[in-house]
Phi, psi and omega in degrees: 000122166266106185256129180232125173274102193269102164263140166269142177292154169308175185290144181255172185287336206246339173291326158315319196247003176068041184273129166281114185287309163070229183268022181289151180283337176070136196221134171284139174285152159353288190297311178310304182303324181284311189300340172283325180294303180309326167291334188287323174286339176278320179273000188311321177276007184269143174257106185279137162285340195205160177222119166261135166214165184306159182269016180261134181331307192286350175281306191310297176320308167318297205290323184310299179296327178295323182278338179302319184275354171280336185057048175254146171273137173267137173264148188230146164220145191291337186302332175247025165308122193309165182300140174285105180276011176035222195293008154293333181296125189079035181242158187287110172338290192316324194274355187258357208285314201254357186286131192215153324282177178291152178293154192281343176279005170270135191308136177269159180312316169291322162326302189288323180286329172297326181287314171310318165304307167312335185275310172305325163298322179287318172297317164326304183270334194271316198247047194285121164087026190241167157279131190210127165276120173228136181251135190217197197253163172293325181258354149302314170296318159301321182284332173300297184293325181290323154293315171314305200270003185056050170239177178282162168292329188287346174280350172257132190296134163346131154267133178278158172311126178060031141309116175246146199217131181251128197246109166276097178284007189300151198287000000 
């Protein structure tokens, strides 16, 4: 049985300022570091075979904190990157609420779900019958769950920073 512990990174400076991060590296703020440390304590007794993270710094940073007591290196993959927000990246989120239509350079929900499916296949084939912690981002984690549960993205509850959900993703 392949068990996936799917986590979201801790809070970042841009989360705190409501800035659309997209595929920028990001950096955990003091609260985000504390959240990652709390997640580490929550998962300290889980026997992980691997820790995988988005290749964006905020996820790597979170994954390293959680992986430390397990003495595991963090493997990164762009499959876990956050949604590419194109020209919305770096903008103040409340200012984007009523923008219609959205620019064409934003990754579509279908593109995200396709990437999420490739991520699940990657975990199943690379880590068969293992327990894996994967640290991603809010929207890609929603896409992963939507694909896994055969639901629409809006049906998946938003993950809080440093929240974890467990999925049995065996073939």
